[in-house]
PDB file of C-alpha atoms in Angstrom:
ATOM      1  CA  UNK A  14     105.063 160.970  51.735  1.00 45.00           C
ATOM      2  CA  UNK A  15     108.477 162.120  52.380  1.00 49.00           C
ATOM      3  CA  UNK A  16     109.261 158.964  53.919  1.00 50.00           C
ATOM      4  CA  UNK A  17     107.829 156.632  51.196  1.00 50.00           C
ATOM      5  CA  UNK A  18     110.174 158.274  48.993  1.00 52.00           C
ATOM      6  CA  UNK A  19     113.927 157.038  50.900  1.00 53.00           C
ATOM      7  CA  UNK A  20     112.775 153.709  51.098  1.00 51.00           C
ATOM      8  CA  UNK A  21     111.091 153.641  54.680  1.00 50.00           C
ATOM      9  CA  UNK A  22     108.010 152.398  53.153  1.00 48.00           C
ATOM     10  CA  UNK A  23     108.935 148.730  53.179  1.00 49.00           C
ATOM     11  CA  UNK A  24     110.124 148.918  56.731  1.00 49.00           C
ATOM     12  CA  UNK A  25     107.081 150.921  57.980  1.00 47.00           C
ATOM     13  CA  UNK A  26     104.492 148.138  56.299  1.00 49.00           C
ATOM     14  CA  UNK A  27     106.614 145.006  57.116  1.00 51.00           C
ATOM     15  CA  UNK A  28     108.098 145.124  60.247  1.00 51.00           C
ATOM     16  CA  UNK A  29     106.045 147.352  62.548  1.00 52.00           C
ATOM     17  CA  UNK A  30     102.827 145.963  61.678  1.00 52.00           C
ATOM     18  CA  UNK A  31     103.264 142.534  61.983  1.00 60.00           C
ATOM     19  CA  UNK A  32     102.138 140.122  64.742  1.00 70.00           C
ATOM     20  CA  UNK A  33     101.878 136.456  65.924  1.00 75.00           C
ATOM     21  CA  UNK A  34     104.409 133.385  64.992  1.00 77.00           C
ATOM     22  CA  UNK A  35     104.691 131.570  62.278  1.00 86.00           C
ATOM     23  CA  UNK A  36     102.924 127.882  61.530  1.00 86.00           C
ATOM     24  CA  UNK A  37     106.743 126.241  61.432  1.00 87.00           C
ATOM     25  CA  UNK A  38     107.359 128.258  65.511  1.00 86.00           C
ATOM     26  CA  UNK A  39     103.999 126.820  66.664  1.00 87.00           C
ATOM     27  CA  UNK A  40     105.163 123.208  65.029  1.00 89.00           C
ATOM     28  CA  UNK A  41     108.634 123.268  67.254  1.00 90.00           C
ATOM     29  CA  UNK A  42     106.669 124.627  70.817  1.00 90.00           C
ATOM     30  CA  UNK A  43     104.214 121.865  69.820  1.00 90.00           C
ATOM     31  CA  UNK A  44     107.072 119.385  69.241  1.00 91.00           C
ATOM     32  CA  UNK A  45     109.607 120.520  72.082  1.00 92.00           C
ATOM     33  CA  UNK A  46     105.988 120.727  74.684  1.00 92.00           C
ATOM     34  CA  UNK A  47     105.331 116.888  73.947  1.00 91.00           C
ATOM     35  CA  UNK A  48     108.578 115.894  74.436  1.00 90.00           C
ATOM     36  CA  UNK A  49     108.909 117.429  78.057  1.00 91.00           C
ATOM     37  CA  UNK A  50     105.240 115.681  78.949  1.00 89.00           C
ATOM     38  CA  UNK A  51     106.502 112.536  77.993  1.00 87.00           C
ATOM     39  CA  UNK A  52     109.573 112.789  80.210  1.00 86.00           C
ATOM     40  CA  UNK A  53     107.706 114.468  82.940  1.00 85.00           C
ATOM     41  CA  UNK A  54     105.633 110.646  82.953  1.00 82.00           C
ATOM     42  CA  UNK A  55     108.873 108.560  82.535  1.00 83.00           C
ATOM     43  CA  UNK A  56     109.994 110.184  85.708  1.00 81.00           C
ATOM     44  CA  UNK A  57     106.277 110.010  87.482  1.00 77.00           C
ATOM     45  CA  UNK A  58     105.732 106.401  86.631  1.00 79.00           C
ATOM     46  CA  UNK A  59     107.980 104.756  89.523  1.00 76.00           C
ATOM     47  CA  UNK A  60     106.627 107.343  91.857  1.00 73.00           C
ATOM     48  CA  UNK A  61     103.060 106.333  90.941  1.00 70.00           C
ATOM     49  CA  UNK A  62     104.124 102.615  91.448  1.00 70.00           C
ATOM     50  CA  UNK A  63     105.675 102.940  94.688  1.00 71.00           C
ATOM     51  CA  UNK A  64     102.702 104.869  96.370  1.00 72.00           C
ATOM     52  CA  UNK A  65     100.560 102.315  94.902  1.00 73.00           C
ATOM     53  CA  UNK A  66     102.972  99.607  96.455  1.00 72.00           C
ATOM     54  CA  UNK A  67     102.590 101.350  99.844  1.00 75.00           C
ATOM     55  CA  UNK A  68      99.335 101.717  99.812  1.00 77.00           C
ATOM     56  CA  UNK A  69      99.006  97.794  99.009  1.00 73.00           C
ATOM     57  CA  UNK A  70     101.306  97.008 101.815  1.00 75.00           C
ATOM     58  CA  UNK A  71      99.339  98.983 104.096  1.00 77.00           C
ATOM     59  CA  UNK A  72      96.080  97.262 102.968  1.00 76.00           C
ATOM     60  CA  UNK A  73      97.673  94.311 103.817  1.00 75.00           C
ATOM     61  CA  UNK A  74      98.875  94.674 107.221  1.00 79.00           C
ATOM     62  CA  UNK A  75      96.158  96.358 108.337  1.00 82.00           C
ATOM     63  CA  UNK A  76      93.607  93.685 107.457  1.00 83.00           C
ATOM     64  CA  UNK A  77      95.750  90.929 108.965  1.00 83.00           C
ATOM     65  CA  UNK A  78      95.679  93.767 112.611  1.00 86.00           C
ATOM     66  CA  UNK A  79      92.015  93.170 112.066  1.00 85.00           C
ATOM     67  CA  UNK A  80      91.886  89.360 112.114  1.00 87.00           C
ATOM     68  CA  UNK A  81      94.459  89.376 114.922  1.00 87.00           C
ATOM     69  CA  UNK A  82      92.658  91.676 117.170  1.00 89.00           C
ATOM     70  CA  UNK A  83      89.578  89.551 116.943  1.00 88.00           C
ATOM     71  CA  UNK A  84      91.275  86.249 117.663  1.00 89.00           C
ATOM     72  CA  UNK A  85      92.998  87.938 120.314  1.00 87.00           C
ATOM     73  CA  UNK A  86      89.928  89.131 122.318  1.00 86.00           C
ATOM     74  CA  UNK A  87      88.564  85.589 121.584  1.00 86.00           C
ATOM     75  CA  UNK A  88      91.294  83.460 122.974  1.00 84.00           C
ATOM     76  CA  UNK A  89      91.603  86.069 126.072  1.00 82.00           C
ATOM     77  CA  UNK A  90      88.895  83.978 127.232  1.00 77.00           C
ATOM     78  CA  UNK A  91      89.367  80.809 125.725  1.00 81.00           C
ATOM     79  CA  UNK A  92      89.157  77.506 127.613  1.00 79.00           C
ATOM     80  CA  UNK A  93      89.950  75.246 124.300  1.00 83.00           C
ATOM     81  CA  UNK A  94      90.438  75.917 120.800  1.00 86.00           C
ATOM     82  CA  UNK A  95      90.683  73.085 118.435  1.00 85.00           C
ATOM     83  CA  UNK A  96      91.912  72.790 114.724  1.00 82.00           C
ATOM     84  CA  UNK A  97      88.547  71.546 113.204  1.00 79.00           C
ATOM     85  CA  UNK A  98      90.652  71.120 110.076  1.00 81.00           C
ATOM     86  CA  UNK A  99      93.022  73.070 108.544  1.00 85.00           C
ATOM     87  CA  UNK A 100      91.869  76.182 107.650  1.00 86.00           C
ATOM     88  CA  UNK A 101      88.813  76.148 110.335  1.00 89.00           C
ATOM     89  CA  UNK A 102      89.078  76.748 114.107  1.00 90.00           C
ATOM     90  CA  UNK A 103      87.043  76.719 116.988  1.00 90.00           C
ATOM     91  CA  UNK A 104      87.457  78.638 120.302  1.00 89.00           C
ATOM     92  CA  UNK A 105      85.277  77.577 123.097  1.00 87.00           C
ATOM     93  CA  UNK A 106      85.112  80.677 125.671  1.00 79.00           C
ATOM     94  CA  UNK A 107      85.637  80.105 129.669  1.00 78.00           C
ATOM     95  CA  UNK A 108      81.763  80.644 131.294  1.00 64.00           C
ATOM     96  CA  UNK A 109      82.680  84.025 132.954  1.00 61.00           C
ATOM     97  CA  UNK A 110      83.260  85.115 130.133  1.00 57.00           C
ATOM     98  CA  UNK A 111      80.184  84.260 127.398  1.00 53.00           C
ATOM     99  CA  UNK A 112      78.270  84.932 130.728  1.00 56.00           C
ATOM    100  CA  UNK A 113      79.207  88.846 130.045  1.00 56.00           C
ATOM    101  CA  UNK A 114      78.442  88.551 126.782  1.00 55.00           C
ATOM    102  CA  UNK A 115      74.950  87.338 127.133  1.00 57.00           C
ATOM    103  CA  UNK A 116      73.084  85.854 130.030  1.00 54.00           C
ATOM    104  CA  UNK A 117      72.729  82.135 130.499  1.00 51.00           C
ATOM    105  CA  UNK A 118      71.526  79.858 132.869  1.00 46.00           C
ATOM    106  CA  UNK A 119      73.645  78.659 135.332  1.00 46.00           C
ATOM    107  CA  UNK A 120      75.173  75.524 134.108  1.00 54.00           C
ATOM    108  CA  UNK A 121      75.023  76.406 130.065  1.00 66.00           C
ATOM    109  CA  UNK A 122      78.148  75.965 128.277  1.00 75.00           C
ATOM    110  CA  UNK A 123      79.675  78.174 125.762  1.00 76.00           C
ATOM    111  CA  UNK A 124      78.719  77.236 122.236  1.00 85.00           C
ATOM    112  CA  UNK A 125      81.620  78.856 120.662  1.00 88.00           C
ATOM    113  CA  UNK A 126      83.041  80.885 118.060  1.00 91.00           C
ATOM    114  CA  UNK A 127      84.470  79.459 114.448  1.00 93.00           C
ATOM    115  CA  UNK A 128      87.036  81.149 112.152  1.00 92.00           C
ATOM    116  CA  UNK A 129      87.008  79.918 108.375  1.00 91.00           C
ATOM    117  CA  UNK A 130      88.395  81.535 105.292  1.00 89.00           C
ATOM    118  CA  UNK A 131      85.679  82.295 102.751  1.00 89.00           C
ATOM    119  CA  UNK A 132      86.376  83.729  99.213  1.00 86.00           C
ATOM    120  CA  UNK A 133      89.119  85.725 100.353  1.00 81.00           C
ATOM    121  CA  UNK A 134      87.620  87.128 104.249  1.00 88.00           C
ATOM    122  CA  UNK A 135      87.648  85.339 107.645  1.00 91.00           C
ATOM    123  CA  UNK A 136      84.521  84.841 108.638  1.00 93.00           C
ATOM    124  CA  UNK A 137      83.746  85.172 112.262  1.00 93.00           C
ATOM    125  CA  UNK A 138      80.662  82.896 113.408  1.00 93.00           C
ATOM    126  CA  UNK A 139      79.597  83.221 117.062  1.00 90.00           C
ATOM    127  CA  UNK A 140      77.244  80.885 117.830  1.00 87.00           C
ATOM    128  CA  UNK A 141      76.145  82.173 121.421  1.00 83.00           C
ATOM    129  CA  UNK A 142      75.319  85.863 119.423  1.00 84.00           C
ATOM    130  CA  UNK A 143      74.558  84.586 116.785  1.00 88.00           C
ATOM    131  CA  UNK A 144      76.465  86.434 114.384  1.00 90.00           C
ATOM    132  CA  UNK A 145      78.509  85.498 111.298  1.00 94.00           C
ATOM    133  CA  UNK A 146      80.311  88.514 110.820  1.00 92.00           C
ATOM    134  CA  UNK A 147      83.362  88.672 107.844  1.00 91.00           C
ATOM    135  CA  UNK A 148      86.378  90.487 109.997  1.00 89.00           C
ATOM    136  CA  UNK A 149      88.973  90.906 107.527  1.00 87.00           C
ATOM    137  CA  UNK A 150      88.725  90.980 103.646  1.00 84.00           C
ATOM    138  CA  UNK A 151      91.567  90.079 101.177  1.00 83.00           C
ATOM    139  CA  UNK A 152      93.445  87.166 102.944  1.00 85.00           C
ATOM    140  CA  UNK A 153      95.019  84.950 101.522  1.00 86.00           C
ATOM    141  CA  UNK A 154      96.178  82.395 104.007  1.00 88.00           C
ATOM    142  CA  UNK A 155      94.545  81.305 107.354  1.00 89.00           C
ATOM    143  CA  UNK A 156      96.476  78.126 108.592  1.00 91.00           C
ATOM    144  CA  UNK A 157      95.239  76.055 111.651  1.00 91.00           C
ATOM    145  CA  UNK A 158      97.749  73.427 112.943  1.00 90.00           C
ATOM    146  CA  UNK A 159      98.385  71.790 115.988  1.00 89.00           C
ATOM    147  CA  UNK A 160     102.257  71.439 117.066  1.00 90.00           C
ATOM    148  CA  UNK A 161     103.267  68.372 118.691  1.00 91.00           C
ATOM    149  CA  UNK A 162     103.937  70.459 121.694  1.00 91.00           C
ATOM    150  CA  UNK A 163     100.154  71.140 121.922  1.00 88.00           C
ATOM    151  CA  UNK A 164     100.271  74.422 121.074  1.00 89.00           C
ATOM    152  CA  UNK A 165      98.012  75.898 118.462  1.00 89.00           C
ATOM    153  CA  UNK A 166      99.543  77.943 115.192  1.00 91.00           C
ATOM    154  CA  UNK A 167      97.685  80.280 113.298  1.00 90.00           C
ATOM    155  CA  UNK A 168      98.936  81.760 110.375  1.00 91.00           C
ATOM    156  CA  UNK A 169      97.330  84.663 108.778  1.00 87.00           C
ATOM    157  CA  UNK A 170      98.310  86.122 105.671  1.00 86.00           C
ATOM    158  CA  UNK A 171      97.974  89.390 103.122  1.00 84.00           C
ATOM    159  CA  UNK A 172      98.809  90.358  99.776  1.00 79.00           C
ATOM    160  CA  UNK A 173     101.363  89.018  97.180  1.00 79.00           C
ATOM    161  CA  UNK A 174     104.526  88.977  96.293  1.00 80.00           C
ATOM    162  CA  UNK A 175     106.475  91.990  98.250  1.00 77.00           C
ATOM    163  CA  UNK A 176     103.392  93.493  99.357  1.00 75.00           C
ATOM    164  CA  UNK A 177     102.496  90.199 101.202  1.00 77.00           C
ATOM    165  CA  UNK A 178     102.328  90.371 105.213  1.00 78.00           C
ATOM    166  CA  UNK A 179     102.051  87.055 107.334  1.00 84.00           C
ATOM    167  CA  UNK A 180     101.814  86.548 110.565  1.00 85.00           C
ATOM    168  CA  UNK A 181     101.560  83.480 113.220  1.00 89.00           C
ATOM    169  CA  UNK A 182      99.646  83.600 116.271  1.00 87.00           C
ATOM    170  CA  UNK A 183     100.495  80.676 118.349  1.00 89.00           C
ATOM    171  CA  UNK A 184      97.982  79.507 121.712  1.00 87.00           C
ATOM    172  CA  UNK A 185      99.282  77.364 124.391  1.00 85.00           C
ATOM    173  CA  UNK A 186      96.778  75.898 126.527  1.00 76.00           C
TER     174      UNK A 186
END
């Protein structure tokens, strides 16, 4: 009571017994809280695009490494490969080795293997198997052309733009 009396009172109810913030402090954390999210995902946005770039790139290459390790393997034992037209081509294996692969009677002949580009994979058809297999997905160039020196070009390609990868395999007989 003695305190009520020299003015403490307004102090003692005011001050000590209030708690929280105010709507207009909540208003300026909720203002100043956007504005750092919004430059927080100015800054992330090129990051985001280069790891998606990379990750494109990658995709790329790696499905053209596909494509070239099967036409590899395939014209490791090739006796001819011709250019049926531009984007088809046919490897005809030596007997040794379709022999290995399946047994035939002395005498049969390889009936080959055929690369085409269909909606967007390189299909893989080999006819002594059987199989029609799709080796690579997502390319976007397969070239076959025959150079006037005889030898055989094969371009395979990836992607777009900078994320593109190409590559030419080229067969000499």
């Amino acid at each position: 009571l003695h305190a009520l009396r020299r003015g403490h009172h307004r102090r003692f109810l005011t001050n000590e017994t209030e708690h929280g913030h105010t709507l207009v402090e909540l208003m300026v954390v909720t203002v100043l809280m956007t504005m750092l999210t919004f430059m927080v995902a100015q800054v992330w946005r090129p990051i985001a695009a280069s790891t998606s770039s990379l990750r494109d790139r990658a995709v790329a290459s790696t499905e053209v490494g596909l494509a070239v390790e099967f036409l590899r393997k395939d014209f490791g034992g090739a006796s001819t490969a011709k250019d049926i037209t531009e984007t088809r081509l046919f490897i005809k294996r030596e007997f040794e080795v379709a022999d290995r692969m399946k047994s035939l009677a002395t005498g049969d002949e390889d009936p080959g293997v055929e690369y085409h580009l269909e909606e967007g994979g390189l299909m893989r058809h080999d006819f002594l198997l059987n199989e029609k297999v799709q080796i690579a997905h997502d390319l976007t160039t397969f070239e076959v052309r025959r150079a006037p020196s005889g030898d055989l070009n094969i371009k395979l390609g990836s992607g777009e733009g900078k994320n593109a990868h190409q590559l030419t395999l080229i067969w000499s007989p």
